[in-house]
Amino acid sequence: MAFFKKFINKISNDDSSKVMETAYFGTVKPDPNFNGQNDAAKLKKAIETKGVDEATIVEVIAKRSNAQRQQIKEAYQQSTGKPLADALKKALKSDFEEVVLALLMTPPEYDAFEMKRAMKGLGTKEAVLSEILGTRSNKEITAMKNTFKEGYGQLLDEQIKGEVSGDLENTLLALCKATRSEDHNIDDGLAKSDAKALFEAGENRVGTVCSVLIDVLTTRSEAQLCKIFQHYGKYSKQGLAKVLESELHGDLEDCLMALVKSAWNKPAFFAEKLHLAMKGLGTNTDTLTRIIVSRSEIDLLKIIQEYKRMYGKPLQEAILQETSGDYEKILLTLCGTQ
């Protein structure tokens, strides 16, 4: 946490601009020798084996791309007449089951599932809502909203309205619109005026005008936000991250900080969340599973690199220390070799 705060505080002094990248930074790649029917048969045998053959399940499920897993599900349904997820749910248990079932979902299905779970029962897990809505692209949020409606018969924004209130509700609903700018071109003049507006709304007055913070952080592109952070340093010695920490508190602070951190360095944001999930007594396996599964075909390779840079040891080493059994094996398989 402290390391990342120092990193965030460098924002105002850093003149580097974000570069568009097209390389693949996922750790899970399609199997070049893929055969859906063969994999479905392997899984059927593994499930029916006395005591369940977990090693084969890990080998098949964690070493195929999400698109390939969808084909395995179809092949399994055709050959057995039963859904693969149902068969695995009966055969597996605990955290290992959670990972396997998560990997069988499409990315929009998994995001929708996690959003629904965060709002289910007593108490809402606001940090999960902020993490997902604050780090997904407009296309990903739109796909998640459509899947949420199809799967749960409810509109995501209506569900959010019923679970949270005030400025946090306004922030999450603004993100839920999926209309945030994704332009990689930077408007320096707008960045200067936004930086000044943020300063005037927060640090330079008694009481923070949250609407200004919310508007800027939920509508500007990540590249634009980075430029705003740099200009903010001309008005403030503290830097925007420090100001948010001192001016705000609770779930709203966490949400807006997530937007600041992920705009500046998304892999570092996720690396910090993984570190906090494994820090202290007990491990937050829900967070561990969600991040490793959801980022495995996007930027998990970068998250692993950032984790090593920020905490001085490989993510895989931390997983070995904090988890065990088949759950440990499948997470390590998803992370790939060190």
CSV table of C-alpha atoms in Angstrom, one decimal:
chain,number,residue,atom,x,y,z
A,1,MET,CA,0.0,0.0,0.0
A,2,ALA,CA,2.7,2.5,1.0
A,3,PHE,CA,4.7,1.7,-2.1
A,4,PHE,CA,1.7,2.3,-4.3
A,5,LYS,CA,1.0,5.6,-2.6
A,6,LYS,CA,4.5,6.8,-3.3
A,7,PHE,CA,4.0,5.7,-6.9
A,8,ILE,CA,0.7,7.6,-7.2
A,9,ASN,CA,2.4,10.7,-5.7
A,10,LYS,CA,4.8,10.7,-8.6
A,11,ILE,CA,1.9,11.4,-10.9
A,12,SER,CA,2.3,15.2,-10.7
A,13,ASN,CA,6.0,15.0,-11.7
A,14,ASP,CA,5.9,12.4,-14.4
A,15,ASP,CA,5.7,13.7,-18.0
A,16,SER,CA,5.5,10.4,-19.7
A,17,SER,CA,2.4,9.8,-21.9
A,18,LYS,CA,0.5,6.6,-22.1
A,19,VAL,CA,1.3,4.5,-25.2
A,20,MET,CA,-1.3,2.4,-27.0
A,21,GLU,CA,-0.3,-1.2,-26.8
A,22,THR,CA,-1.4,-4.1,-29.1
A,23,ALA,CA,0.8,-6.9,-27.6
A,24,TYR,CA,-0.9,-9.7,-25.7
A,25,PHE,CA,-0.3,-9.6,-21.9
A,26,GLY,CA,-2.6,-12.5,-20.8
A,27,THR,CA,-1.1,-15.6,-19.3
A,28,VAL,CA,-3.7,-18.0,-20.7
A,29,LYS,CA,-3.4,-18.7,-24.5
A,30,PRO,CA,-5.4,-20.9,-26.8
A,31,ASP,CA,-4.3,-24.5,-27.1
A,32,PRO,CA,-2.9,-24.9,-30.6
A,33,ASN,CA,-3.9,-28.6,-30.7
A,34,PHE,CA,-7.4,-28.0,-29.3
A,35,ASN,CA,-10.1,-30.5,-29.8
A,36,GLY,CA,-13.3,-29.7,-27.9
A,37,GLN,CA,-14.8,-33.2,-28.1
A,38,ASN,CA,-11.6,-34.8,-26.7
A,39,ASP,CA,-11.5,-32.3,-23.9
A,40,ALA,CA,-15.1,-32.9,-23.0
A,41,ALA,CA,-14.4,-36.7,-22.9
A,42,LYS,CA,-11.4,-36.1,-20.7
A,43,LEU,CA,-13.5,-34.0,-18.3
A,44,LYS,CA,-16.3,-36.6,-18.2
A,45,LYS,CA,-13.8,-39.3,-17.3
A,46,ALA,CA,-12.2,-37.0,-14.7
A,47,ILE,CA,-15.6,-36.2,-13.1
A,48,GLU,CA,-16.6,-39.9,-13.0
A,49,THR,CA,-13.3,-41.2,-11.6
A,50,LYS,CA,-13.6,-42.3,-8.0
A,51,GLY,CA,-12.4,-39.4,-5.9
A,52,VAL,CA,-12.5,-37.1,-8.9
A,53,ASP,CA,-9.4,-36.5,-11.1
A,54,GLU,CA,-8.7,-32.8,-10.2
A,55,ALA,CA,-5.3,-32.8,-12.0
A,56,THR,CA,-7.0,-33.4,-15.4
A,57,ILE,CA,-9.6,-30.8,-14.7
A,58,VAL,CA,-6.9,-28.2,-14.0
A,59,GLU,CA,-4.9,-29.3,-17.1
A,60,VAL,CA,-8.0,-29.0,-19.4
A,61,ILE,CA,-9.8,-26.0,-17.9
A,62,ALA,CA,-6.9,-23.7,-17.0
A,63,LYS,CA,-4.9,-24.3,-20.2
A,64,ARG,CA,-7.6,-23.4,-22.7
A,65,SER,CA,-8.7,-20.0,-23.7
A,66,ASN,CA,-12.2,-18.8,-22.7
A,67,ALA,CA,-13.4,-19.3,-26.3
A,68,GLN,CA,-12.2,-22.8,-26.3
A,69,ARG,CA,-13.9,-23.5,-22.9
A,70,GLN,CA,-17.2,-22.5,-24.5
A,71,GLN,CA,-16.7,-25.1,-27.2
A,72,ILE,CA,-15.9,-27.7,-24.5
A,73,LYS,CA,-19.2,-26.8,-22.8
A,74,GLU,CA,-21.1,-27.3,-26.0
A,75,ALA,CA,-19.3,-30.7,-26.8
A,76,TYR,CA,-20.0,-31.9,-23.2
A,77,GLN,CA,-23.7,-30.9,-23.4
A,78,GLN,CA,-24.0,-32.7,-26.8
A,79,SER,CA,-22.3,-35.9,-25.6
A,80,THR,CA,-23.9,-36.2,-22.2
A,81,GLY,CA,-27.1,-34.2,-22.4
A,82,LYS,CA,-26.1,-32.3,-19.2
A,83,PRO,CA,-24.5,-28.9,-18.6
A,84,LEU,CA,-20.7,-29.2,-17.8
A,85,ALA,CA,-21.0,-26.6,-15.0
A,86,ASP,CA,-23.7,-28.7,-13.2
A,87,ALA,CA,-21.5,-31.8,-13.4
A,88,LEU,CA,-18.5,-29.9,-12.0
A,89,LYS,CA,-20.5,-28.3,-9.3
A,90,LYS,CA,-21.5,-31.7,-8.0
A,91,ALA,CA,-18.0,-33.1,-8.2
A,92,LEU,CA,-16.0,-30.2,-6.8
A,93,LYS,CA,-16.1,-28.1,-3.7
A,94,SER,CA,-14.9,-24.9,-2.0
A,95,ASP,CA,-12.5,-22.4,-3.6
A,96,PHE,CA,-11.4,-24.8,-6.3
A,97,GLU,CA,-15.0,-25.2,-7.5
A,98,GLU,CA,-15.4,-21.4,-7.6
A,99,VAL,CA,-12.4,-21.0,-9.9
A,100,VAL,CA,-13.4,-23.8,-12.3
A,101,LEU,CA,-17.0,-22.5,-12.5
A,102,ALA,CA,-15.7,-18.9,-13.0
A,103,LEU,CA,-13.4,-20.1,-15.9
A,104,LEU,CA,-16.4,-21.7,-17.6
A,105,MET,CA,-18.3,-18.4,-17.8
A,106,THR,CA,-17.7,-15.9,-20.6
A,107,PRO,CA,-16.1,-12.6,-19.4
A,108,PRO,CA,-19.5,-10.7,-19.4
A,109,GLU,CA,-21.2,-13.6,-17.6
A,110,TYR,CA,-18.5,-13.6,-14.9
A,111,ASP,CA,-18.6,-9.8,-14.4
A,112,ALA,CA,-22.4,-10.0,-14.2
A,113,PHE,CA,-22.2,-12.9,-11.7
A,114,GLU,CA,-19.7,-11.0,-9.5
A,115,MET,CA,-21.8,-7.8,-9.6
A,116,LYS,CA,-24.9,-9.8,-8.6
A,117,ARG,CA,-23.0,-11.6,-5.8
A,118,ALA,CA,-21.7,-8.3,-4.5
A,119,MET,CA,-25.3,-7.1,-4.1
A,120,LYS,CA,-26.8,-10.3,-2.8
A,121,GLY,CA,-28.0,-10.8,0.8
A,122,LEU,CA,-27.2,-8.6,3.7
A,123,GLY,CA,-24.6,-5.9,3.1
A,124,THR,CA,-23.2,-4.8,-0.3
A,125,LYS,CA,-19.6,-5.4,-1.3
A,126,GLU,CA,-19.1,-1.8,-2.6
A,127,ALA,CA,-15.4,-2.4,-3.3
A,128,VAL,CA,-16.3,-5.1,-5.9
A,129,LEU,CA,-18.8,-2.8,-7.7
A,130,SER,CA,-16.1,-0.1,-7.8
A,131,GLU,CA,-13.4,-2.5,-9.0
A,132,ILE,CA,-15.4,-3.9,-11.9
A,133,LEU,CA,-17.1,-0.7,-13.1
A,134,GLY,CA,-13.9,1.3,-12.6
A,135,THR,CA,-11.6,-0.9,-14.6
A,136,ARG,CA,-13.8,-2.2,-17.5
A,137,SER,CA,-14.0,-0.6,-21.0
A,138,ASN,CA,-17.4,0.7,-22.3
A,139,LYS,CA,-17.7,-2.4,-24.5
A,140,GLU,CA,-17.1,-4.7,-21.5
A,141,ILE,CA,-19.6,-2.8,-19.3
A,142,THR,CA,-22.3,-2.8,-22.0
A,143,ALA,CA,-21.8,-6.6,-22.5
A,144,MET,CA,-22.0,-7.1,-18.7
A,145,LYS,CA,-25.2,-5.0,-18.5
A,146,ASN,CA,-26.9,-7.0,-21.3
A,147,THR,CA,-25.8,-10.3,-19.7
A,148,PHE,CA,-27.0,-9.1,-16.3
A,149,LYS,CA,-30.5,-8.4,-17.7
A,150,GLU,CA,-30.6,-11.7,-19.6
A,151,GLY,CA,-29.3,-13.8,-16.6
A,152,TYR,CA,-31.1,-12.1,-13.7
A,153,GLY,CA,-34.1,-10.4,-15.3
A,154,GLN,CA,-33.0,-7.0,-13.8
A,155,LEU,CA,-31.4,-3.8,-15.0
A,156,LEU,CA,-27.9,-3.4,-13.5
A,157,ASP,CA,-28.3,0.3,-12.8
A,158,GLU,CA,-31.7,-0.3,-11.1
A,159,GLN,CA,-30.1,-2.9,-8.9
A,160,ILE,CA,-27.3,-0.5,-8.0
A,161,LYS,CA,-29.8,2.2,-7.1
A,162,GLY,CA,-31.4,-0.2,-4.6
A,163,GLU,CA,-28.1,-1.1,-3.0
A,164,VAL,CA,-26.1,2.1,-2.6
A,165,SER,CA,-26.9,5.8,-2.2
A,166,GLY,CA,-25.5,9.3,-2.3
A,167,ASP,CA,-22.3,10.2,-4.1
A,168,LEU,CA,-21.2,6.6,-4.4
A,169,GLU,CA,-24.5,5.8,-6.2
A,170,ASN,CA,-23.9,8.8,-8.6
A,171,THR,CA,-20.4,7.6,-9.3
A,172,LEU,CA,-21.3,4.0,-10.0
A,173,LEU,CA,-24.3,5.0,-12.1
A,174,ALA,CA,-22.1,7.3,-14.2
A,175,LEU,CA,-19.7,4.5,-14.9
A,176,CYS,CA,-22.6,2.1,-15.6
A,177,LYS,CA,-23.7,4.3,-18.5
A,178,ALA,CA,-20.6,3.1,-20.4
A,179,THR,CA,-20.2,6.5,-22.1
A,180,ARG,CA,-16.7,7.4,-20.6
A,181,SER,CA,-14.3,8.8,-23.2
A,182,GLU,CA,-11.8,6.3,-24.5
A,183,ASP,CA,-10.0,8.7,-26.8
A,184,HIS,CA,-6.2,8.3,-26.6
A,185,ASN,CA,-5.7,11.9,-27.9
A,186,ILE,CA,-5.0,14.3,-25.0
A,187,ASP,CA,-6.6,17.8,-24.8
A,188,ASP,CA,-4.0,19.7,-22.8
A,189,GLY,CA,-6.2,22.8,-22.4
A,190,LEU,CA,-9.1,20.8,-21.0
A,191,ALA,CA,-6.6,18.9,-18.7
A,192,LYS,CA,-5.4,22.2,-17.2
A,193,SER,CA,-9.0,23.5,-16.6
A,194,ASP,CA,-10.1,20.2,-15.1
A,195,ALA,CA,-7.0,20.2,-12.8
A,196,LYS,CA,-7.9,23.7,-11.6
A,197,ALA,CA,-11.6,22.7,-11.1
A,198,LEU,CA,-10.6,19.7,-9.1
A,199,PHE,CA,-8.3,21.9,-6.9
A,200,GLU,CA,-11.0,24.5,-6.4
A,201,ALA,CA,-13.6,21.8,-5.6
A,202,GLY,CA,-11.5,20.0,-3.0
A,203,GLU,CA,-8.3,21.2,-1.5
A,204,ASN,CA,-8.9,24.9,-2.0
A,205,ARG,CA,-12.2,25.1,-0.1
A,206,VAL,CA,-13.8,23.9,3.2
A,207,GLY,CA,-15.9,20.9,2.3
A,208,THR,CA,-15.4,19.0,-1.0
A,209,VAL,CA,-17.7,19.4,-4.0
A,210,CYS,CA,-17.9,15.7,-4.8
A,211,SER,CA,-19.9,16.3,-8.0
A,212,VAL,CA,-16.9,17.9,-9.7
A,213,LEU,CA,-14.6,15.0,-8.7
A,214,ILE,CA,-17.2,12.5,-9.9
A,215,ASP,CA,-17.8,14.2,-13.2
A,216,VAL,CA,-14.1,14.4,-14.1
A,217,LEU,CA,-13.1,11.0,-12.9
A,218,THR,CA,-16.1,9.2,-14.6
A,219,THR,CA,-16.1,10.9,-18.0
A,220,ARG,CA,-12.5,11.6,-19.0
A,221,SER,CA,-10.4,9.0,-20.7
A,222,GLU,CA,-7.6,7.3,-18.7
A,223,ALA,CA,-5.0,9.0,-20.9
A,224,GLN,CA,-6.7,12.4,-20.2
A,225,LEU,CA,-6.9,11.7,-16.5
A,226,CYS,CA,-3.1,11.1,-16.4
A,227,LYS,CA,-2.5,14.5,-17.9
A,228,ILE,CA,-5.0,16.1,-15.4
A,229,PHE,CA,-3.0,14.5,-12.6
A,230,GLN,CA,0.2,16.0,-13.9
A,231,HIS,CA,-1.3,19.5,-14.1
A,232,TYR,CA,-2.9,19.1,-10.6
A,233,GLY,CA,0.7,19.0,-9.2
A,234,LYS,CA,1.0,22.7,-10.3
A,235,TYR,CA,-1.7,23.7,-7.9
A,236,SER,CA,-1.1,21.3,-5.0
A,237,LYS,CA,2.0,20.0,-3.2
A,238,GLN,CA,0.1,16.9,-2.1
A,239,GLY,CA,-1.0,15.4,-5.3
A,240,LEU,CA,-4.6,14.3,-6.1
A,241,ALA,CA,-4.3,10.9,-4.4
A,242,LYS,CA,-3.3,12.4,-1.1
A,243,VAL,CA,-6.1,15.0,-1.3
A,244,LEU,CA,-8.7,12.3,-2.0
A,245,GLU,CA,-7.5,10.4,1.1
A,246,SER,CA,-7.7,13.5,3.3
A,247,GLU,CA,-10.9,15.0,2.0
A,248,LEU,CA,-13.0,11.8,1.5
A,249,HIS,CA,-13.6,8.6,3.4
A,250,GLY,CA,-15.2,5.2,3.2
A,251,ASP,CA,-16.6,3.6,0.1
A,252,LEU,CA,-16.6,6.8,-2.0
A,253,GLU,CA,-12.9,7.4,-1.3
A,254,ASP,CA,-12.2,3.8,-2.3
A,255,CYS,CA,-14.2,4.1,-5.5
A,256,LEU,CA,-12.6,7.4,-6.6
A,257,MET,CA,-9.1,6.1,-5.6
A,258,ALA,CA,-9.7,3.1,-7.7
A,259,LEU,CA,-10.4,5.3,-10.7
A,260,VAL,CA,-7.3,7.4,-10.1
A,261,LYS,CA,-5.1,4.3,-9.6
A,262,SER,CA,-6.4,2.3,-12.5
A,263,ALA,CA,-6.2,5.2,-14.9
A,264,TRP,CA,-2.5,5.7,-14.0
A,265,ASN,CA,-1.5,2.0,-13.9
A,266,LYS,CA,-4.2,-0.6,-14.1
A,267,PRO,CA,-1.9,-3.6,-13.5
A,268,ALA,CA,-0.4,-1.9,-10.4
A,269,PHE,CA,-3.9,-1.3,-9.1
A,270,PHE,CA,-4.7,-5.0,-9.4
A,271,ALA,CA,-1.4,-6.0,-8.0
A,272,GLU,CA,-2.1,-4.0,-4.9
A,273,LYS,CA,-5.6,-5.6,-4.6
A,274,LEU,CA,-4.0,-9.0,-4.8
A,275,HIS,CA,-1.5,-8.1,-2.1
A,276,LEU,CA,-4.2,-6.8,0.2
A,277,ALA,CA,-6.2,-10.0,-0.4
A,278,MET,CA,-3.3,-12.1,0.9
A,279,LYS,CA,-2.1,-9.7,3.7
A,280,GLY,CA,-2.6,-10.5,7.3
A,281,LEU,CA,-4.7,-13.2,8.8
A,282,GLY,CA,-6.8,-15.1,6.4
A,283,THR,CA,-6.9,-14.8,2.6
A,284,ASN,CA,-9.7,-13.1,0.6
A,285,THR,CA,-10.1,-15.9,-1.9
A,286,ASP,CA,-13.0,-14.2,-3.6
A,287,THR,CA,-10.8,-11.3,-4.6
A,288,LEU,CA,-7.9,-13.6,-5.5
A,289,THR,CA,-10.1,-15.7,-7.8
A,290,ARG,CA,-11.9,-12.7,-9.4
A,291,ILE,CA,-8.8,-10.8,-10.4
A,292,ILE,CA,-6.7,-13.8,-11.6
A,293,VAL,CA,-9.6,-15.3,-13.6
A,294,SER,CA,-10.9,-12.0,-15.1
A,295,ARG,CA,-7.4,-10.7,-16.1
A,296,SER,CA,-5.9,-14.0,-17.2
A,297,GLU,CA,-6.5,-13.2,-20.9
A,298,ILE,CA,-6.0,-9.4,-20.6
A,299,ASP,CA,-3.1,-8.2,-18.5
A,300,LEU,CA,-2.2,-10.8,-15.8
A,301,LEU,CA,1.3,-10.9,-17.1
A,302,LYS,CA,1.7,-7.2,-16.4
A,303,ILE,CA,0.0,-7.6,-13.0
A,304,ILE,CA,2.6,-10.3,-12.1
A,305,GLN,CA,5.4,-7.9,-13.2
A,306,GLU,CA,4.0,-5.1,-11.1
A,307,TYR,CA,3.5,-7.3,-8.1
A,308,LYS,CA,7.2,-8.3,-8.2
A,309,ARG,CA,8.2,-4.6,-8.6
A,310,MET,CA,6.0,-3.4,-5.8
A,311,TYR,CA,6.4,-6.2,-3.2
A,312,GLY,CA,9.8,-7.7,-4.0
A,313,LYS,CA,8.6,-11.2,-4.6
A,314,PRO,CA,6.7,-13.1,-7.3
A,315,LEU,CA,2.9,-13.3,-7.1
A,316,GLN,CA,3.3,-17.1,-7.5
A,317,GLU,CA,5.3,-17.2,-4.3
A,318,ALA,CA,2.6,-15.3,-2.4
A,319,ILE,CA,0.0,-17.7,-3.7
A,320,LEU,CA,2.1,-20.7,-2.6
A,321,GLN,CA,2.3,-19.2,0.9
A,322,GLU,CA,-1.4,-18.3,1.2
A,323,THR,CA,-3.3,-21.1,-0.5
A,324,SER,CA,-3.1,-24.8,-0.8
A,325,GLY,CA,-4.4,-27.9,-2.6
A,326,ASP,CA,-6.1,-27.9,-5.9
A,327,TYR,CA,-7.1,-24.2,-5.5
A,328,GLU,CA,-3.4,-23.3,-5.3
A,329,LYS,CA,-2.6,-25.5,-8.3
A,330,ILE,CA,-5.2,-24.0,-10.6
A,331,LEU,CA,-4.2,-20.4,-9.6
A,332,LEU,CA,-0.6,-21.1,-10.3
A,333,THR,CA,-1.5,-22.7,-13.6
A,334,LEU,CA,-3.4,-19.6,-14.6
A,335,CYS,CA,-0.4,-17.4,-13.6
A,336,GLY,CA,1.9,-19.4,-15.7
A,337,THR,CA,5.6,-20.0,-15.1
A,338,GLN,CA,7.6,-17.5,-13.0
